[in-house]
Every structure is written in C-alpha cells, then in structure tokens.
Amino acid sequence: MRITKLHGLAILVTAGITGAIWYHHPFSPSRDQEQAASPGGDSGLKTDLHETSLMLPWRQDVLVLTPWLAPIVWEGTFSRDILNAQYLQKNLVTGVVTFAVEKYVQFIEGFMRSANKYFLAGHQVNFYLFTDNPEKVSHLQLAPENQLFVIPVQNGSRWQELSRSRMHILSSYIQGQFQHEVDYLYSMDIDVQLLAHIGVEIIDALVATISSWQVTQQENKARETRPESQGATPEGQGDFHYTASFYGGSVSEVYKLTRACFGGLMEDTENGIEARGHHESLLNEYLVQHKPTRLLSPEYYWDTELSPSIIHVKRMCPVHRDSS
Amino acid sequence: CLGAVSGGSLAAPKRGHVLRNSYISLTFLVFSPFRRQDVLTVTPWLAPIVWEGTFDPEILDSAYRPLNLTIGVTAFAIGKYTRFVRRFLESAEQHFMRGYRVNYYIFTDSPESIPPVQLQPGRRLEAVPMLRFSSWQEISMRRMEAINRHVAQVSHREVQYLFCLDIDMEFHNPWGPETLGDMVAAIHPGYFSVPREQFPYERRRSSAAFIPEGEGDFYYGGAVFGGLVSRVYEFTKTCHMSILADKANGVMAAWQEESHLNRHFLTHKPSKLLSPEYIWDDRKPKPPEIRLVRFSTVVKNYKDRELVPGIASKSPGLTGQTV
C-alpha cells in the first residue's frame, strides 16, 4: 500500500514516544549484560545517578523490599561503586566455605577459577575448601588478594550424614578459626560456576538466596510435609523459599544458623526422621524465625534452563555432574 | 494465570501445574500486597526507604518486641518553644513506638515550663537543662553538641536507639519499629520530587558542609534523624566538629546543622531512609505518593513567628516556599 504522509507522521510519533520511554528507563537488560563483564564496576551508572529521583523505582517488575524491609537484590537495584566505597571504608574480609567430597572433587577447579574471577573481585576473599581429597587439589592461580585454605575431612557414608556433619563442621570451625579471620562468611555448593560478578551487594548480617522458579512436574522435595519433623515450615508463614546452595552473613549470624540447623538435624536423626532436602528445609525453618536482613534474587543461584524476563543476569549456576 | 493459584488450593501437584511453593514465591515476587511501584523503595546502596505499603507492621513488631528495647527521643524546647511540648508529647504517646519503652529527653532552658503530660507505663520524661543562646541559628547548631554530650553522659546507658526530632511538630499516625536502623535519616518534604541540582546544599567551598554540583543522593531534613545510640553519638560529634570548623572560618552554612547533616550523610550513607511521611509540612498540598502523614509541622500563627528574636524561617520547604 502507498505510504502516505500520515503513515510517516505516525511512525515518527511512535518512534519518538518509544525513544522517550527508553531514555527514561534507567536500565536496559542489554546494558546489564555488558556490566556483567566489567570487574565489579558499573559503567553506565554514574551518569544515570543524576537522574535518580524518589519518584522513579529502578525495577518496577519485581519486589525489591520484603515486608520486613530487607532489600531484595536484583540487577539494576544497586550501585556497586557506592557499595564498594562503603565496604572499603570498613576494612572487611569475607570468607567462602564449600565442601568437595568423593566425586565432587571434580568440580573444585571450575569452582575456584570462576569464584576467583567473579566473587567479590578486587576484595580480599578467603576460600575455605573442606575436602576428603586434599591431594587432588591442583595448584590454582588466585588473585593476589585471595587465599585458599584446604581443610581435610572424613567422608560420611551417606549424604544425610554429610549434611549433618557439614553444619557441625561449619559451626565448630567458625568458633575455632573463621571468626578470627573473616567478618563475613558465605556457604556455597562446590558444583557451581560463577558467570557474572557477585559483589559486595551480598554483604549483610544474614543473607539468603531466593530459590529459582522451577517448572517441573516433581514435587518440591525440600518442602517437608511431616509436621513432626523439625524441618516443617507452617503453611503461609514462609514468605520465600531459600536455597541452601548459597547463603551467608556475618560470622556471628552464620554461627547461630549452623548451630540451630545442626541441632535440628540431630533431633531428626534421634527421632528416626530424615528431613527431606536435609539442611535446606531446616535452613528455611530457621529463616522464618530469624528473618534474613537481605535477600538475593534467584539471579544469584539459577538452576533451571528457563529464562524468565525478570532474570536479567544469571550469576551462579550449577554445573552438570558426571555420572561416574 | 499466575494470580489464580493460592496457598492452600493444591493438595498434591498435578502434572503440568507449576509447583505450589515456587508459584507462591514468584507470585509474591511480582504481585505482593506490600509493594510500592510509584516510588523508590531502596536506595542505590540498598538501604530501604520506608513508605506506607512497603512493610508489614506485625512482622516488624514480632521481631522487635522480644528485644526489650528502650527508644530515646531528644527534642529542644528553648524559650517560647516550650509551648509545643504538650502537643508533641501527647501525640507521641498516641502514635510513637506504641508498646515500647520510651524515654523523652526534652532539652530546655526552662524545665519548669514543661507541662506535666500523662505518659503510658514504661515511658518517662527527663527535662535536660540547656543554655539559651543569643540567636535561633546558634541554638539550632548547638543541638548537635548537646545531644552528643548527653549521649555520652546519660542516654547511652538508658536507650538502644535514639531519635532526634524537632519539637514544633506533631504525630498523626503510627511511627513504629519500621523506623529502627543503625543510622536513619528522613527525606525533606520540600525536595523529594525535585532534581538534585535544586537541593539547597551548602555551595560555598569555604564551608565544611560544602557539596559540589553533581553530587548528593537526597536532601535530608534536619528535623528527624536517629539510629543506634553509638551511631548517633558519632554522627553528632562529626557534625559538631564541622560546625566548629565553619565557626573558626567565620562561615555559617546555608541551613545551619541541616547543611552539615547532609554533608555527613553524603559520605556516610544512612542505613535506612524515612519517606517524607515521617517529616511532613502540613502547609504543603499532599501529593498521591504521600498516603499517610505520620509526623508534621505544627501550623504556627503569624504572631508566633517571632518566637525567638530573628527567627524567619527554620528550614527550606517547611515555610511554604514553593518548589
């Protein structure tokens, strides 16, 4: 059909409106992906900051504050520059604790390489690796500010035993050693890769990561349905479901958490019950009673193939394990 | 489709249905009863900004009540400003931290003028003797020093959290534990919807409160600040030092201690911000973003303007200055 002047005008007006909307939107997903590559900095943010007003939420598509006023961290809600400056003011050291037993030792190298690159880049990080195979830990090149401590452990014969002993090990090592070496401590699964920066936006007293949205046909195994088990979370009281694959906080808060979870696991075993999802359900029950001071969006542990529009960055993902 | 699934509706997940709990999580993430989309609710340094509709008072109460806290309040009633004490206290008894222990510290040059207001159990009032200085500016700026000294001598032993409020104001709606935090500042009602270039920061380099163009996060009001008593101690000391530095240079900042407060909060960012609901000026028309006014200026008579010789306007915006 013929393009009339009216068509031309309509196109121009639409383009103008679209441009105006785009200009005023402080963050676009493509820019976020670019920012993921730069070491902790946010290039576009300084110029955008002068546009900041109280009338303009940065992310309108997601919840950024819990009903108890804990921030929920999504890409586009924070300025890492400002947070880095605050972190440096306080001279803090952060630790990471992870377990690699039996066949999980195959993940050590991938984990360490990606965590060294993307976890609190530019800041001092102590990696504490508990493993039953310390000799298998090959020489890893770390950033000058980072250190790796390899701590040998016995392997338990069952996964449940490891979960129980993991909490026990953590709490006793915090008390005996970590509290003197770090201010903040984060527990991570070993079978993960970091794909984008995880920076000081995670630093707070008690921090948990919201579980990803899983579209599967399996029952959510971590949700305990037997109330007599210590891991039962009453319906409607757990506002969020948190993953046990990535959580942390100040050493004192993580100590209290691991002590409580270890206690819960001990009770379950004595009663002959094993909390399904092991320490994940106990973690969730603890966090209902002791609300996290900061939540990390599912960006921080993304374990499905899906890509909903609200997930702009996938920062940490599990790697597929070998069947061997 | 998302909104159709509710908490208890699925006994066992069926094929093709999304997991009940994940559904709730995502529904909660996207559609939540506690959500404001029309205003900023988290700062770029991840401090919450407290607005009506962002928090559940019950959850916060159940978290804070067991801690057996005592909350302190400082307010200065010098000269004729003692006439504001009754309304301040009576409205505070109705709305401020109900159910918590509260100590009111009223700094005054005439303790005998403090009216005997009936207080709830667990709440008490202490009149703190204060010198009356020659000008209202001087009185205003001496507040930092007075609060700091009082914290060191008295309140650090008696309270865990301390709020420093203007006396010529009144509570209208609940002010609860949602306001508690390590270091808390309030957004000035006159400047919350204007661009940063229009913030009345001190712009002379000769002042210790100087903030250059292009810098600054928000414009905070001097009528409300607070936090952990140790943080308030540090904060008031720093402000007092910078006020003294200005004095030595023969400079007085544009808006007295409010300018110094803003300078300090630029480099030591508050851990929690209170929306202008907590520091309102009733002479301003209420925009839709302000759903609730919790604490606002008492409308004064024209005749009352000269309460202290030389007083013209106390703070920008709170005098009806158009923005």
XYZ file of C-alpha atoms in Angstrom:
647
model
C 0.000 0.000 0.000
C 1.078 3.533 -0.518
C 2.927 5.204 2.354
C 1.123 8.418 2.950
C 2.277 11.419 4.911
C 0.002 10.267 7.693
C 1.825 6.962 7.922
C 5.117 8.772 8.068
C 3.868 11.000 10.846
C 2.538 8.016 12.806
C 5.889 6.268 12.537
C 7.739 9.363 13.700
C 5.446 9.880 16.665
C 5.689 6.235 17.711
C 9.448 6.328 17.390
C 9.549 9.499 19.445
C 7.421 8.067 22.231
C 9.380 4.807 22.255
C 12.608 6.749 22.379
C 11.351 8.878 25.253
C 10.274 5.820 27.251
C 13.572 4.076 26.535
C 15.579 7.126 27.507
C 13.840 7.435 30.839
C 14.183 3.777 31.732
C 17.385 3.770 33.761
C 18.398 0.258 32.950
C 18.005 -1.967 29.943
C 18.785 -5.689 30.041
C 21.442 -5.462 27.343
C 23.376 -2.892 29.337
C 23.205 -5.146 32.367
C 24.873 -7.957 30.470
C 27.690 -5.629 29.480
C 28.134 -4.615 33.058
C 28.461 -8.254 33.998
C 31.774 -8.348 32.180
C 33.447 -5.414 33.882
C 35.210 -6.091 37.177
C 32.621 -5.042 39.690
C 32.161 -1.599 38.205
C 29.007 -0.202 36.720
C 29.956 1.957 33.793
C 26.559 3.308 32.930
C 25.555 4.064 36.473
C 27.376 7.290 37.311
C 25.648 9.253 34.599
C 22.308 7.677 35.408
C 22.591 8.576 39.055
C 21.847 12.213 38.451
C 18.513 11.158 37.068
C 17.690 9.386 40.301
C 14.636 10.748 41.938
C 12.367 9.347 44.572
C 9.579 9.071 42.052
C 11.361 6.560 39.879
C 11.796 2.975 41.066
C 14.674 1.327 39.268
C 12.987 -2.053 38.882
C 9.227 -1.953 38.656
C 8.780 -5.540 37.584
C 9.924 -7.225 40.795
C 9.659 -6.909 44.549
C 12.758 -5.151 45.864
C 11.900 -4.973 49.560
C 10.463 -7.635 51.850
C 7.603 -6.810 54.242
C 10.205 -6.628 56.998
C 12.187 -4.075 54.992
C 15.045 -6.318 53.895
C 16.252 -5.363 50.398
C 15.958 -7.990 47.659
C 18.996 -7.687 45.408
C 18.300 -7.648 41.677
C 20.395 -6.341 38.845
C 19.545 -2.691 38.465
C 18.706 -2.004 42.100
C 22.171 -1.093 43.334
C 25.320 0.808 42.539
C 28.338 -1.385 43.103
C 30.594 1.679 43.065
C 28.865 3.143 46.113
C 28.789 -0.226 47.854
C 32.477 -0.849 47.149
C 33.372 2.508 48.662
C 31.380 1.656 51.798
C 32.954 -1.797 52.031
C 36.456 -0.361 51.741
C 35.705 2.221 54.454
C 35.206 -0.621 56.895
C 38.241 -2.782 56.035
C 36.355 -6.030 55.816
C 37.393 -9.558 54.938
C 34.927 -12.082 53.549
C 35.230 -15.862 53.518
C 33.688 -18.543 51.349
C 33.180 -22.056 52.665
C 32.487 -25.030 50.436
C 32.620 -28.831 50.613
C 34.074 -31.163 47.970
C 33.928 -34.825 48.968
C 34.193 -38.000 46.879
C 33.216 -37.403 43.286
C 32.566 -33.737 43.929
C 36.298 -33.059 43.849
C 35.941 -32.881 40.065
C 34.250 -29.502 40.483
C 36.956 -27.852 42.540
C 38.961 -26.374 39.714
C 35.969 -24.930 37.846
C 34.551 -23.504 41.044
C 37.787 -21.910 42.171
C 38.575 -20.451 38.789
C 35.172 -18.806 38.382
C 34.849 -17.742 42.016
C 38.327 -16.237 41.967
C 37.287 -14.196 38.958
C 33.750 -13.190 39.899
C 33.321 -13.357 43.668
C 33.989 -10.026 45.350
C 36.537 -9.205 42.674
C 39.106 -6.739 43.940
C 38.492 -7.510 47.601
C 40.243 -9.933 49.923
C 38.480 -13.312 49.951
C 39.479 -16.364 51.998
C 38.306 -19.596 50.374
C 37.909 -22.457 52.845
C 37.665 -25.762 50.988
C 36.694 -28.824 53.009
C 37.639 -31.968 51.121
C 38.402 -35.654 51.692
C 40.872 -35.495 48.828
C 43.270 -32.680 49.653
C 45.967 -34.121 47.440
C 43.670 -33.817 44.436
C 43.571 -30.046 44.760
C 45.852 -28.940 41.984
C 47.780 -25.711 42.118
C 45.350 -22.921 41.375
C 46.325 -19.427 40.338
C 44.470 -16.995 42.545
C 44.187 -13.226 42.514
C 46.816 -11.688 44.832
C 44.229 -10.624 47.403
C 42.648 -14.096 47.642
C 43.733 -17.141 49.616
C 42.733 -20.800 49.538
C 42.751 -22.909 52.694
C 42.332 -26.656 52.118
C 40.872 -28.446 55.148
C 40.765 -32.269 55.139
C 37.579 -34.022 56.270
C 36.388 -37.598 56.565
C 33.685 -38.575 54.107
C 30.406 -39.736 55.588
C 28.879 -42.788 54.020
C 25.563 -41.172 53.345
C 24.510 -37.799 52.017
C 22.463 -37.216 55.137
C 25.498 -37.709 57.303
C 27.424 -35.216 55.275
C 24.653 -32.644 55.631
C 24.653 -33.128 59.349
C 28.374 -33.077 59.685
C 28.635 -30.107 57.327
C 26.639 -27.939 59.736
C 28.608 -29.267 62.669
C 31.930 -28.711 60.922
C 30.947 -25.190 59.933
C 29.866 -24.149 63.387
C 32.955 -25.518 65.085
C 35.332 -24.038 62.517
C 33.622 -20.657 62.820
C 34.088 -20.769 66.543
C 37.634 -22.078 66.401
C 39.082 -20.263 63.438
C 36.934 -18.332 60.965
C 35.643 -15.718 63.402
C 39.227 -14.522 63.837
C 39.949 -14.376 60.130
C 36.852 -13.035 58.405
C 33.980 -10.659 59.130
C 31.503 -12.213 56.726
C 31.161 -15.821 55.618
C 29.258 -17.419 52.731
C 28.457 -21.070 52.136
C 28.331 -22.247 48.533
C 27.872 -25.550 46.781
C 31.025 -26.728 45.025
C 29.280 -27.900 41.864
C 28.662 -24.409 40.546
C 30.161 -21.909 38.170
C 30.047 -18.179 38.632
C 29.178 -16.498 35.347
C 28.812 -12.873 36.387
C 30.013 -10.689 39.214
C 28.794 -11.345 42.690
C 29.994 -8.365 44.648
C 29.642 -6.535 47.928
C 25.914 -6.137 47.383
C 25.661 -9.510 49.161
C 27.347 -8.273 52.357
C 24.911 -8.010 55.241
C 24.164 -9.631 58.602
C 22.047 -12.581 57.424
C 21.697 -13.222 53.710
C 19.723 -15.897 51.853
C 19.084 -16.566 48.189
C 15.539 -16.998 46.879
C 15.039 -20.329 45.103
C 14.654 -20.202 41.362
C 11.319 -20.820 39.751
C 11.289 -24.389 38.772
C 8.779 -25.557 36.262
C 8.911 -29.252 36.800
C 6.430 -31.986 37.491
C 8.215 -33.220 40.552
C 7.029 -32.422 43.988
C 9.229 -29.892 45.685
C 11.244 -32.374 47.691
C 12.663 -29.797 50.003
C 9.264 -28.849 51.363
C 8.782 -31.123 54.346
C 5.204 -32.344 54.785
C 5.534 -34.195 58.068
C 4.984 -31.676 60.849
C 6.715 -33.756 63.464
C 9.941 -33.298 61.625
C 11.966 -30.289 62.699
C 12.062 -29.125 59.134
C 8.331 -28.471 58.773
C 7.568 -24.884 57.841
C 3.985 -23.977 58.668
C 1.910 -23.110 55.590
C 1.735 -19.452 54.816
C 4.450 -18.408 57.218
C 7.401 -18.967 54.943
C 7.332 -15.932 52.756
C 10.044 -17.172 50.460
C 11.771 -20.444 49.809
C 15.518 -20.175 50.073
C 18.161 -22.368 48.508
C 20.810 -23.971 50.668
C 23.281 -23.652 47.810
C 24.229 -20.061 48.637
C 23.709 -18.269 51.924
C 25.778 -16.411 54.481
C 26.239 -13.270 56.516
C 28.273 -12.068 59.447
C 30.255 -14.806 61.188
C 28.130 -14.485 64.314
C 24.867 -14.878 62.393
C 26.150 -17.800 60.325
C 27.366 -19.425 63.527
C 23.930 -19.133 65.118
C 22.315 -20.505 61.968
C 24.600 -23.518 61.646
C 24.255 -24.283 65.341
C 20.472 -24.201 65.064
C 20.406 -26.318 61.917
C 22.862 -28.851 63.352
C 20.656 -29.102 66.419
C 17.604 -29.707 64.225
C 19.334 -32.406 62.227
C 20.459 -34.177 65.377
C 16.916 -34.207 66.697
C 15.554 -35.589 63.461
C 18.034 -38.444 63.489
C 17.219 -39.289 67.065
C 13.540 -39.343 66.207
C 14.253 -41.555 63.243
C 13.190 -38.911 60.761
C 15.326 -37.541 57.995
C 14.275 -34.100 56.880
C 13.891 -34.351 53.177
C 16.115 -31.860 51.439
C 18.197 -32.202 54.568
C 19.620 -28.962 55.674
C 17.701 -26.928 53.102
C 14.400 -27.395 54.902
C 15.986 -26.664 58.272
C 17.608 -23.581 56.783
C 14.198 -22.429 55.641
C 12.604 -23.021 59.007
C 15.384 -21.091 60.705
C 14.922 -18.194 58.299
C 11.201 -17.987 59.033
C 12.026 -17.458 62.700
C 15.094 -15.307 62.039
C 14.292 -13.216 59.025
C 17.195 -12.507 56.680
C 18.407 -8.918 56.641
C 18.996 -9.117 52.898
C 17.683 -11.401 50.183
C 19.435 -12.259 46.954
C 17.197 -12.688 43.936
C 17.309 -16.002 42.061
C 19.965 -14.375 39.796
C 22.404 -15.419 42.483
C 21.666 -19.120 42.123
C 19.891 -20.015 38.927
C 19.400 -23.712 38.406
C 16.982 -24.138 35.514
C 17.233 -23.782 31.759
C 14.444 -21.244 31.689
C 14.957 -17.521 31.189
C 12.059 -15.521 32.584
C 12.129 -11.858 31.687
C 12.653 -10.804 35.285
C 16.027 -12.568 35.381
C 18.459 -10.180 33.732
C 21.653 -11.870 34.883
C 22.493 -15.432 35.894
C 25.402 -15.077 38.270
C 25.814 -18.600 39.612
C 24.620 -21.832 38.026
C 25.143 -25.476 38.907
C 27.289 -27.469 36.501
C 26.076 -30.809 35.255
C 27.742 -33.611 37.086
C 29.318 -36.688 35.538
C 27.512 -39.906 36.211
C 30.770 -41.508 37.322
C -2.804 -17.385 35.242
C -0.269 -16.588 37.967
C -2.810 -14.926 40.198
C -5.130 -17.906 40.083
C -3.036 -20.132 42.318
C -3.434 -19.571 46.037
C -1.639 -21.061 49.007
C -3.764 -23.968 50.025
C -5.540 -24.842 46.831
C -3.380 -27.720 45.656
C -3.140 -30.821 47.797
C -0.679 -32.571 45.540
C 0.897 -31.046 42.460
C -0.672 -32.334 39.283
C 1.043 -32.852 36.001
C 1.520 -29.626 34.105
C 0.910 -27.466 37.170
C 3.653 -25.248 38.436
C 4.993 -26.100 41.882
C 2.760 -24.597 44.537
C 5.549 -23.144 46.631
C 7.526 -21.776 43.749
C 4.305 -20.277 42.486
C 3.801 -18.500 45.765
C 7.347 -17.259 45.693
C 7.079 -15.914 42.212
C 3.615 -14.545 42.806
C 4.965 -12.866 45.875
C 7.877 -11.533 43.941
C 5.779 -9.990 41.256
C 2.395 -9.417 42.893
C 2.762 -8.589 46.547
C 0.439 -6.864 48.990
C 3.424 -4.929 50.292
C 4.698 -3.163 47.258
C 5.007 0.394 46.012
C 5.638 0.862 42.310
C 5.204 4.623 42.267
C 8.197 5.492 44.425
C 11.762 4.394 45.020
C 11.842 1.987 47.974
C 15.526 1.007 48.033
C 18.499 3.345 47.631
C 21.411 2.551 45.294
C 23.336 1.407 48.360
C 20.492 -0.958 49.282
C 19.083 0.979 52.212
C 15.298 0.635 52.487
C 13.139 3.736 52.071
C 10.163 3.406 54.380
C 6.813 4.238 52.822
C 3.305 3.156 53.757
C 2.674 -0.053 51.900
C 6.245 -1.349 51.951
C 6.161 -3.078 55.319
C 4.022 -5.292 57.498
C 3.861 -3.758 60.992
C 3.027 -7.121 62.557
C 6.149 -8.866 61.288
C 8.318 -5.984 62.467
C 6.630 -5.830 65.840
C 7.095 -9.551 66.420
C 10.781 -9.176 65.554
C 11.458 -6.127 67.731
C 9.200 -6.569 70.788
C 11.159 -9.505 72.231
C 14.335 -7.418 72.201
C 13.053 -5.359 75.143
C 14.264 -2.110 73.703
C 14.103 1.374 75.096
C 13.834 4.080 72.467
C 15.083 7.570 73.251
C 13.765 10.820 71.802
C 15.540 14.174 72.000
C 13.756 17.442 71.324
C 14.747 21.045 72.033
C 12.217 23.405 73.622
C 14.064 26.680 74.121
C 12.329 29.948 75.026
C 8.800 30.095 73.709
C 9.180 26.719 72.010
C 8.108 25.134 75.275
C 4.572 25.825 74.099
C 4.954 22.958 71.607
C 5.855 20.364 74.197
C 2.360 19.308 75.225
C 1.152 18.620 71.707
C 4.404 16.870 70.811
C 4.235 14.584 73.839
C 0.519 13.874 73.762
C 0.632 12.924 70.094
C 3.787 10.873 70.690
C 2.017 8.961 73.432
C -0.660 8.094 70.932
C 1.480 7.242 67.911
C 5.199 6.931 68.637
C 6.502 3.392 69.295
C 3.347 2.214 70.992
C 4.001 -0.675 73.299
C 7.700 0.060 73.616
C 9.636 1.729 76.421
C 10.375 5.323 75.536
C 12.491 7.996 77.222
C 11.766 11.571 76.198
C 14.722 13.908 76.699
C 13.438 17.487 76.423
C 16.320 19.948 76.316
C 15.088 23.256 77.695
C 16.233 26.495 79.319
C 13.110 26.479 81.495
C 12.347 22.997 82.884
C 9.513 24.459 84.920
C 7.669 25.296 81.686
C 7.456 21.654 80.675
C 3.794 20.689 81.164
C 3.010 17.557 83.171
C 1.816 15.219 80.422
C 0.337 11.849 81.332
C 2.579 9.100 79.974
C 1.874 5.406 79.315
C 3.592 2.858 81.591
C 7.183 2.215 80.610
C 7.598 5.732 79.270
C 9.198 8.648 81.050
C 10.281 12.208 80.532
C 13.505 13.913 81.525
C 13.997 17.670 81.240
C 17.622 18.352 80.287
C 18.833 21.835 81.227
C 20.144 23.740 78.230
C 21.616 27.191 77.866
C 19.669 29.652 75.797
C 21.875 31.199 73.139
C 21.516 34.608 71.568
C 20.157 33.694 68.147
C 17.980 30.906 66.835
C 20.751 29.872 64.470
C 23.092 29.465 67.385
C 20.507 27.470 69.312
C 19.919 25.283 66.273
C 23.563 24.492 65.752
C 24.305 23.850 69.414
C 21.871 20.932 69.299
C 24.476 18.570 67.869
C 26.880 19.297 70.691
C 24.162 18.986 73.315
C 22.877 15.666 72.005
C 26.412 14.326 71.752
C 27.253 15.282 75.309
C 24.003 13.874 76.619
C 24.561 10.551 74.864
C 28.000 10.272 76.427
C 26.773 11.167 79.902
C 23.309 9.689 80.087
C 21.404 8.170 77.201
C 23.938 5.559 76.094
C 23.146 3.757 79.323
C 19.409 4.075 79.037
C 18.416 3.519 75.417
C 19.500 1.394 72.451
C 18.033 3.601 69.743
C 17.754 7.385 69.743
C 15.694 9.725 67.569
C 16.425 13.440 67.403
C 13.279 15.344 66.487
C 12.110 18.927 66.195
C 9.681 19.925 68.936
C 7.358 22.101 66.880
C 5.784 19.055 65.294
C 3.021 16.575 65.943
C 2.414 12.866 65.375
C -0.691 11.971 63.371
C -0.185 8.310 62.512
C 1.869 5.346 63.726
C 5.610 5.666 63.949
C 6.856 2.199 64.815
C 9.817 -0.195 64.668
C 9.892 0.096 60.875
C 11.939 3.225 61.587
C 14.650 1.465 63.580
C 18.043 1.071 61.993
C 21.754 1.651 62.508
C 21.663 5.181 61.065
C 18.362 6.676 59.962
C 17.694 9.855 58.010
C 14.468 11.358 56.693
C 13.816 12.839 53.278
C 12.907 16.508 53.405
C 9.313 17.064 52.227
C 10.204 20.076 50.148
C 12.723 18.334 47.923
C 11.683 14.751 47.377
C 10.351 15.276 43.881
C 12.846 17.785 42.503
C 16.084 17.150 40.647
C 19.327 17.101 42.563
C 20.541 20.441 41.179
C 17.798 22.136 43.163
C 18.791 20.682 46.533
C 19.739 23.560 48.867
C 23.093 22.083 49.811
C 25.767 24.458 51.048
C 27.533 25.539 47.843
C 30.389 27.673 49.194
C 33.731 25.912 49.225
C 34.679 27.802 52.360
C 32.196 25.778 54.420
C 32.843 22.313 55.806
C 29.319 21.435 54.681
C 30.137 22.135 51.028
C 28.664 19.733 48.480
C 29.688 20.348 44.853
C 27.235 20.398 41.986
C 26.547 16.963 40.587
C 26.944 15.229 43.923
C 24.453 14.164 46.529
C 21.872 11.420 46.822
C 18.900 13.041 48.563
C 18.139 16.149 50.586
C 17.637 15.068 54.175
C 15.696 17.080 56.725
C 17.305 18.219 59.948
C 14.061 17.775 61.880
C 14.393 13.964 62.030
C 17.376 11.689 62.351
C 18.298 8.755 64.557
C 19.691 5.278 64.922
C 21.724 3.165 67.280
C 22.834 5.349 70.143
C 26.511 4.752 69.306
C 25.962 5.854 65.707
C 24.056 8.969 66.789
C 26.991 9.755 69.073
C 29.490 9.551 66.196
C 27.209 11.436 63.856
C 26.523 14.339 66.200
C 30.197 14.600 67.040
C 31.190 14.811 63.369
C 28.513 17.413 62.657
C 29.525 19.432 65.682
C 33.181 19.360 64.609
C 32.346 20.592 61.144
C 30.121 23.330 62.602
C 33.058 24.420 64.760
C 35.368 24.395 61.746
C 32.974 26.754 59.974
C 32.824 28.984 63.014
C 36.595 29.259 63.060
C 36.422 30.385 59.436
C 33.633 32.861 60.101
C 31.164 30.879 57.997
C 27.636 29.742 58.768
C 26.164 27.105 56.478
C 23.044 27.960 54.467
C 20.690 25.863 56.581
C 22.767 25.507 59.706
C 23.136 21.992 61.050
C 20.887 20.631 58.298
C 23.615 21.502 55.783
C 26.203 19.702 57.880
C 23.859 16.739 58.293
C 23.513 16.493 54.522
C 27.268 16.691 54.045
C 27.814 13.921 56.554
C 25.182 11.644 55.037
C 26.806 12.006 51.636
C 29.999 10.294 52.775
C 28.465 8.106 55.485
C 25.250 6.972 53.922
C 22.298 6.194 56.166
C 21.350 2.542 56.513
C 17.647 3.397 56.360
C 15.665 6.307 54.950
C 12.280 7.522 56.102
C 9.964 8.877 53.425
C 8.513 12.371 53.857
C 5.549 10.726 55.639
C 7.792 10.938 58.682
C 8.748 14.600 58.286
C 5.875 16.365 56.602
C 4.904 20.010 56.315
C 1.138 20.327 56.578
C 1.117 23.536 54.628
C 2.166 21.626 51.547
C -0.532 20.002 49.444
C -0.355 16.238 49.794
C 0.680 14.501 46.565
C -0.647 10.968 45.851
C 2.713 9.455 46.818
C 2.128 10.568 50.397
C -0.594 8.163 51.506
C -0.170 8.869 55.165
C 1.277 11.738 57.203
C 2.822 10.437 60.391
C 4.752 13.420 61.741
C 4.396 17.006 60.592
C 4.952 20.615 61.481
C 2.503 22.349 63.765
C 0.918 25.165 61.846
C 2.021 28.306 63.595
C 0.223 31.610 63.897
C 1.725 34.580 62.154
C 2.070 36.145 65.591
C 4.117 33.192 66.773
C 6.722 33.665 64.071
C 8.893 35.795 66.295
C 9.214 33.163 68.990
C 12.912 33.779 69.199
C 14.249 37.115 68.012
C 15.399 36.908 64.448
C 13.557 33.750 63.528
C 12.264 33.975 59.992
C 12.210 30.509 58.578
C 13.647 27.450 60.122
C 14.112 25.176 57.235
C 13.617 25.241 53.489
C 10.278 23.938 52.323
C 8.837 23.905 55.804
C 7.849 27.537 55.327
C 5.717 27.019 52.284
C 8.500 28.017 49.928
C 7.357 26.877 46.534
C 9.455 24.250 44.920
